[in-house]
Amino acid sequence: MAARWTLNEKQHAGEEHFETEAVAQFDEKMPFDPASEIEILEEMGLSKEDTVVDLGTGTGVLPIAIADHCDRVVAVDISETMIKMVDKSIEKYGIQNIETVHDGFLSYNHQGDPVPFVFSKDALHHLPDFWKIEALKNIGETLTMGGIFRLRDFVFSFDPRDSHETIEQWLDEKKEFTDFSDEELYGHFREEYSTYGFLLESMIEQAGFEILESTYEQSFYAEYICQWNGHSN
Ligand SMILES: C[S@@+](CC[C@H](N)C(=O)[O-])C[C@H]1O[C@@H](n2cnc3c(N)ncnc32)[C@H](O)[C@@H]1O
């Protein structure tokens, strides 16, 4: 059982991820083509015998696309509305090798042998920094030694001394070309926990990963390929 001081993940997971209408429109609002992610995981050694765990899976875009490329996929999300959506798609497409798990980064307790691949996109920023490290430790426990964690998220790489101007400029540009309301955009900074890349890299390493590759895009997004090496840092 989780300690009484453990974060309530649901309270931090974004209200819109629990609303049926918002979830039904999610893929249109946040389109995601998983092809290049599958290529990356295959380059990292993914084979038909492997299991992939996707944490914060949302509507299950990655699990549905990768199911043909591996043996088993576990799609995990703290939102029951998202999980129901994944279940519906699994049934619709007749996919046999995806399991859905209604759970969080912190509460997920992997069943079965450790897995060689964990994936997470646009979800870790829902946790405050202390809890990101706890989540990273849990991801490590889920992985085999040497296993790969592919992480993508909203991460800052601008100079902290320029934060206000940079964020204002980003908001001005974003407002022109997005389906997100101004309030949703402001809320990302006010209520969610995107952090700086230099902090996140340190968290990833302190949790027990080696960062094999890190890519920063336009000061607001980052992609990492991390390898679990236990606690040898
Ligand atoms: C922006 S969506 C991204 C969904 C999907 N990964 C994608 O990129 O299409 C964030 C997802 O993370 C989930 N989430 C938020 N906090 C979580 C937590 N602590 N544990 C697991 N899932 C979480 C939300 O319910 C939501 O489905």
CSV table of C-alpha atoms and ligand atoms in Angstrom, one decimal:
chain,number,residue,atom,x,y,z
A,1,MET,CA,0.0,0.0,0.0
A,2,ALA,CA,1.2,3.5,-0.8
A,3,ALA,CA,2.5,5.6,2.1
A,4,ARG,CA,0.0,8.2,3.3
A,5,TRP,CA,2.3,11.0,2.2
A,6,THR,CA,2.3,9.7,-1.5
A,7,LEU,CA,1.1,12.2,-4.1
A,8,ASN,CA,-2.4,11.8,-5.3
A,9,GLU,CA,-1.5,11.3,-9.0
A,10,LYS,CA,-5.1,11.8,-10.2
A,11,GLN,CA,-5.4,15.2,-8.7
A,12,HIS,CA,-2.4,16.3,-10.9
A,13,ALA,CA,-3.2,14.5,-14.1
A,14,GLY,CA,-5.1,17.3,-15.9
A,15,GLU,CA,-8.9,17.5,-15.5
A,16,GLU,CA,-9.4,17.3,-19.3
A,17,HIS,CA,-7.9,13.8,-19.4
A,18,PHE,CA,-10.9,12.6,-17.4
A,19,GLU,CA,-13.7,14.3,-19.4
A,20,THR,CA,-15.3,12.0,-22.0
A,21,GLU,CA,-15.8,14.7,-24.6
A,22,ALA,CA,-12.2,16.0,-24.3
A,23,VAL,CA,-10.8,12.5,-24.5
A,24,ALA,CA,-12.9,11.8,-27.6
A,25,GLN,CA,-11.3,14.9,-29.3
A,26,PHE,CA,-7.8,14.3,-27.9
A,27,ASP,CA,-6.2,12.7,-31.0
A,28,GLU,CA,-7.4,15.5,-33.2
A,29,LYS,CA,-6.1,18.1,-30.8
A,30,MET,CA,-2.8,16.5,-30.1
A,31,PRO,CA,-2.0,14.4,-33.2
A,32,PHE,CA,0.8,11.9,-32.8
A,33,ASP,CA,2.4,9.8,-35.5
A,34,PRO,CA,4.2,7.0,-33.7
A,35,ALA,CA,6.1,5.6,-36.7
A,36,SER,CA,9.4,7.3,-35.9
A,37,GLU,CA,9.1,6.2,-32.2
A,38,ILE,CA,8.8,2.6,-33.3
A,39,GLU,CA,11.8,3.0,-35.6
A,40,ILE,CA,13.8,4.3,-32.6
A,41,LEU,CA,12.8,1.5,-30.4
A,42,GLU,CA,13.7,-1.0,-33.2
A,43,GLU,CA,17.0,0.6,-33.6
A,44,MET,CA,17.5,0.1,-29.8
A,45,GLY,CA,16.8,-3.6,-30.3
A,46,LEU,CA,13.0,-4.0,-30.0
A,47,SER,CA,12.0,-7.4,-31.4
A,48,LYS,CA,8.8,-9.5,-31.7
A,49,GLU,CA,9.6,-11.3,-28.5
A,50,ASP,CA,9.7,-8.1,-26.4
A,51,THR,CA,7.2,-6.3,-24.0
A,52,VAL,CA,6.8,-2.6,-24.1
A,53,VAL,CA,5.2,-0.6,-21.3
A,54,ASP,CA,3.7,2.8,-22.2
A,55,LEU,CA,3.1,5.1,-19.2
A,56,GLY,CA,0.6,7.9,-19.5
A,57,THR,CA,-0.6,6.2,-22.7
A,58,GLY,CA,-3.6,8.5,-23.3
A,59,THR,CA,-5.7,7.1,-26.1
A,60,GLY,CA,-3.1,4.4,-26.7
A,61,VAL,CA,-1.7,5.6,-30.0
A,62,LEU,CA,1.7,4.1,-29.4
A,63,PRO,CA,0.5,0.7,-28.0
A,64,ILE,CA,-1.9,0.2,-31.0
A,65,ALA,CA,0.8,1.0,-33.5
A,66,ILE,CA,3.6,-1.0,-31.9
A,67,ALA,CA,1.5,-4.1,-31.1
A,68,ASP,CA,2.5,-5.7,-34.4
A,69,HIS,CA,6.2,-5.1,-33.7
A,70,CYS,CA,6.4,-6.9,-30.3
A,71,ASP,CA,5.0,-9.7,-28.2
A,72,ARG,CA,3.1,-7.7,-25.5
A,73,VAL,CA,2.2,-4.1,-24.8
A,74,VAL,CA,1.1,-2.7,-21.4
A,75,ALA,CA,-0.8,0.6,-21.7
A,76,VAL,CA,-1.0,2.4,-18.4
A,77,ASP,CA,-2.9,5.6,-17.6
A,78,ILE,CA,-4.2,7.2,-14.4
A,79,SER,CA,-7.4,8.3,-16.2
A,80,GLU,CA,-10.1,5.6,-16.5
A,81,THR,CA,-11.6,7.6,-19.3
A,82,MET,CA,-8.4,7.2,-21.3
A,83,ILE,CA,-8.2,3.6,-20.4
A,84,LYS,CA,-11.8,3.0,-21.6
A,85,MET,CA,-10.9,4.7,-24.9
A,86,VAL,CA,-7.9,2.3,-25.4
A,87,ASP,CA,-10.1,-0.7,-24.5
A,88,LYS,CA,-12.6,0.4,-27.1
A,89,SER,CA,-9.9,0.7,-29.8
A,90,ILE,CA,-8.4,-2.7,-28.9
A,91,GLU,CA,-11.8,-4.3,-29.3
A,92,LYS,CA,-12.4,-2.3,-32.5
A,93,TYR,CA,-9.1,-3.4,-34.1
A,94,GLY,CA,-9.2,-6.9,-32.6
A,95,ILE,CA,-5.8,-6.6,-31.0
A,96,GLN,CA,-4.9,-9.5,-28.8
A,97,ASN,CA,-1.6,-8.4,-27.2
A,98,ILE,CA,-2.3,-5.1,-25.5
A,99,GLU,CA,-3.2,-5.1,-21.8
A,100,THR,CA,-4.6,-1.9,-20.2
A,101,VAL,CA,-3.8,-1.0,-16.7
A,102,HIS,CA,-5.5,1.8,-14.8
A,103,ASP,CA,-2.6,3.1,-12.8
A,104,GLY,CA,-0.1,5.9,-12.4
A,105,PHE,CA,3.6,6.5,-12.7
A,106,LEU,CA,4.0,6.0,-9.0
A,107,SER,CA,1.4,3.4,-8.3
A,108,TYR,CA,2.2,1.1,-11.3
A,109,ASN,CA,3.4,-2.2,-10.0
A,110,HIS,CA,4.7,-4.1,-13.0
A,111,GLN,CA,3.5,-7.8,-13.1
A,112,GLY,CA,5.7,-10.4,-14.7
A,113,ASP,CA,9.4,-10.2,-15.7
A,114,PRO,CA,11.1,-6.9,-16.1
A,115,VAL,CA,10.7,-5.5,-19.6
A,116,PRO,CA,13.3,-4.2,-22.1
A,117,PHE,CA,11.4,-1.1,-23.1
A,118,VAL,CA,9.4,1.6,-21.4
A,119,PHE,CA,7.9,4.5,-23.3
A,120,SER,CA,6.4,7.7,-22.1
A,121,LYS,CA,5.3,10.8,-24.0
A,122,ASP,CA,3.9,14.1,-22.8
A,123,ALA,CA,2.9,12.8,-19.4
A,124,LEU,CA,5.8,13.0,-16.9
A,125,HIS,CA,5.4,16.8,-16.6
A,126,HIS,CA,2.2,16.1,-14.6
A,127,LEU,CA,4.4,15.2,-11.6
A,128,PRO,CA,6.3,17.7,-9.4
A,129,ASP,CA,10.1,17.2,-9.5
A,130,PHE,CA,10.4,15.1,-6.3
A,131,TRP,CA,7.8,12.7,-7.7
A,132,LYS,CA,9.4,12.7,-11.1
A,133,ILE,CA,12.4,11.0,-9.5
A,134,GLU,CA,10.1,8.5,-7.7
A,135,ALA,CA,8.4,7.8,-11.1
A,136,LEU,CA,11.8,7.3,-12.7
A,137,LYS,CA,12.9,4.9,-10.0
A,138,ASN,CA,9.6,2.9,-10.6
A,139,ILE,CA,10.4,2.9,-14.3
A,140,GLY,CA,13.8,1.5,-13.5
A,141,GLU,CA,12.2,-1.2,-11.4
A,142,THR,CA,10.0,-2.1,-14.4
A,143,LEU,CA,13.0,-2.4,-16.8
A,144,THR,CA,15.6,-5.2,-17.2
A,145,MET,CA,19.2,-4.1,-16.5
A,146,GLY,CA,20.3,-2.3,-19.7
A,147,GLY,CA,16.6,-1.7,-20.6
A,148,ILE,CA,15.6,1.4,-22.6
A,149,PHE,CA,13.4,4.2,-21.4
A,150,ARG,CA,12.2,6.5,-24.3
A,151,LEU,CA,11.0,9.7,-22.8
A,152,ARG,CA,9.4,12.7,-24.6
A,153,ASP,CA,7.9,15.6,-22.8
A,154,PHE,CA,7.4,19.4,-22.5
A,155,VAL,CA,10.8,20.4,-21.1
A,156,PHE,CA,12.4,23.8,-21.0
A,157,SER,CA,15.8,24.5,-22.5
A,158,PHE,CA,15.8,28.3,-22.6
A,159,ASP,CA,18.1,30.4,-20.4
A,160,PRO,CA,16.3,30.7,-17.0
A,161,ARG,CA,17.3,34.4,-17.0
A,162,ASP,CA,15.1,34.9,-20.1
A,163,SER,CA,12.2,32.8,-18.9
A,164,HIS,CA,9.5,35.5,-18.9
A,165,GLU,CA,10.2,36.9,-22.4
A,166,THR,CA,10.7,33.5,-23.8
A,167,ILE,CA,7.5,32.1,-22.5
A,168,GLU,CA,5.5,35.2,-23.5
A,169,GLN,CA,6.9,34.9,-27.0
A,170,TRP,CA,6.1,31.2,-27.2
A,171,LEU,CA,2.6,31.9,-26.0
A,172,ASP,CA,2.1,34.6,-28.7
A,173,GLU,CA,3.3,32.2,-31.4
A,174,LYS,CA,1.4,29.2,-30.1
A,175,LYS,CA,-2.0,31.0,-29.8
A,176,GLU,CA,-2.0,31.6,-33.5
A,177,PHE,CA,-1.6,27.9,-34.5
A,178,THR,CA,-3.2,25.7,-31.9
A,179,ASP,CA,-6.6,24.3,-30.8
A,180,PHE,CA,-5.7,24.9,-27.2
A,181,SER,CA,-7.4,27.8,-25.5
A,182,ASP,CA,-5.3,30.6,-24.1
A,183,GLU,CA,-6.4,29.4,-20.6
A,184,GLU,CA,-5.1,25.9,-21.4
A,185,LEU,CA,-1.8,27.3,-22.6
A,186,TYR,CA,-1.3,29.5,-19.4
A,187,GLY,CA,-2.4,26.5,-17.3
A,188,HIS,CA,0.5,24.5,-18.5
A,189,PHE,CA,2.9,26.9,-16.8
A,190,ARG,CA,0.7,27.7,-13.8
A,191,GLU,CA,-0.5,24.3,-12.9
A,192,GLU,CA,1.7,21.7,-14.5
A,193,TYR,CA,5.3,20.8,-13.8
A,194,SER,CA,7.4,21.1,-16.9
A,195,THR,CA,11.0,21.6,-15.7
A,196,TYR,CA,14.3,22.6,-17.2
A,197,GLY,CA,16.3,20.0,-19.1
A,198,PHE,CA,19.4,20.5,-16.9
A,199,LEU,CA,17.3,19.5,-13.9
A,200,LEU,CA,15.5,16.6,-15.6
A,201,GLU,CA,18.8,15.2,-16.9
A,202,SER,CA,20.1,15.2,-13.4
A,203,MET,CA,17.0,13.5,-12.1
A,204,ILE,CA,17.2,10.8,-14.8
A,205,GLU,CA,20.8,10.1,-13.9
A,206,GLN,CA,20.3,10.2,-10.1
A,207,ALA,CA,17.5,7.7,-10.5
A,208,GLY,CA,19.9,5.2,-12.1
A,209,PHE,CA,19.8,5.8,-15.8
A,210,GLU,CA,22.5,6.7,-18.3
A,211,ILE,CA,21.2,9.2,-20.9
A,212,LEU,CA,22.3,7.8,-24.3
A,213,GLU,CA,20.8,10.7,-26.3
A,214,SER,CA,19.0,13.9,-25.5
A,215,THR,CA,17.4,16.3,-28.1
A,216,TYR,CA,15.9,19.7,-27.3
A,217,GLU,CA,13.4,21.3,-29.7
A,218,GLN,CA,12.7,25.0,-29.8
A,219,SER,CA,13.3,25.5,-26.0
A,220,PHE,CA,10.1,23.8,-25.0
A,221,TYR,CA,10.3,20.1,-25.8
A,222,ALA,CA,12.8,17.3,-25.2
A,223,GLU,CA,13.4,13.7,-26.2
A,224,TYR,CA,15.6,11.3,-24.4
A,225,ILE,CA,16.8,7.8,-24.8
A,226,CYS,CA,17.9,6.4,-21.4
A,227,GLN,CA,19.4,3.1,-20.3
A,228,TRP,CA,18.7,1.6,-16.9
A,229,ASN,CA,21.9,0.8,-15.1
A,230,GLY,CA,20.5,0.4,-11.6
A,231,HIS,CA,22.1,2.5,-9.0
A,232,SER,CA,25.7,2.6,-10.3
A,233,ASN,CA,25.8,6.4,-10.8
B,1,LIG,C1,-0.9,14.9,-22.8
B,1,LIG,S1,-1.5,13.2,-22.5
B,1,LIG,C2,-0.4,12.3,-23.5
B,1,LIG,C3,-1.0,11.0,-23.9
B,1,LIG,C4,-0.1,10.1,-24.8
B,1,LIG,N1,1.1,9.7,-24.2
B,1,LIG,C5,0.2,10.8,-26.1
B,1,LIG,O1,1.3,11.4,-26.2
B,1,LIG,O2,-0.6,10.8,-27.0
B,1,LIG,C6,-1.0,12.9,-20.9
B,1,LIG,C7,-1.5,11.6,-20.3
B,1,LIG,O3,-0.9,11.3,-19.1
B,1,LIG,C8,-1.8,10.8,-18.2
B,1,LIG,N2,-1.3,11.0,-16.8
B,1,LIG,C9,-1.2,12.2,-16.2
B,1,LIG,N3,-0.6,12.0,-15.0
B,1,LIG,C10,-0.3,10.6,-14.9
B,1,LIG,C11,0.2,9.8,-13.9
B,1,LIG,N4,0.7,10.3,-12.7
B,1,LIG,N5,0.4,8.5,-14.2
B,1,LIG,C12,-0.1,8.0,-15.4
B,1,LIG,N6,-0.7,8.7,-16.3
B,1,LIG,C13,-0.8,10.0,-16.1
B,1,LIG,C14,-3.1,11.6,-18.5
B,1,LIG,O4,-4.2,10.9,-18.0
B,1,LIG,C15,-3.0,11.6,-20.0
B,1,LIG,O5,-3.7,10.5,-20.6
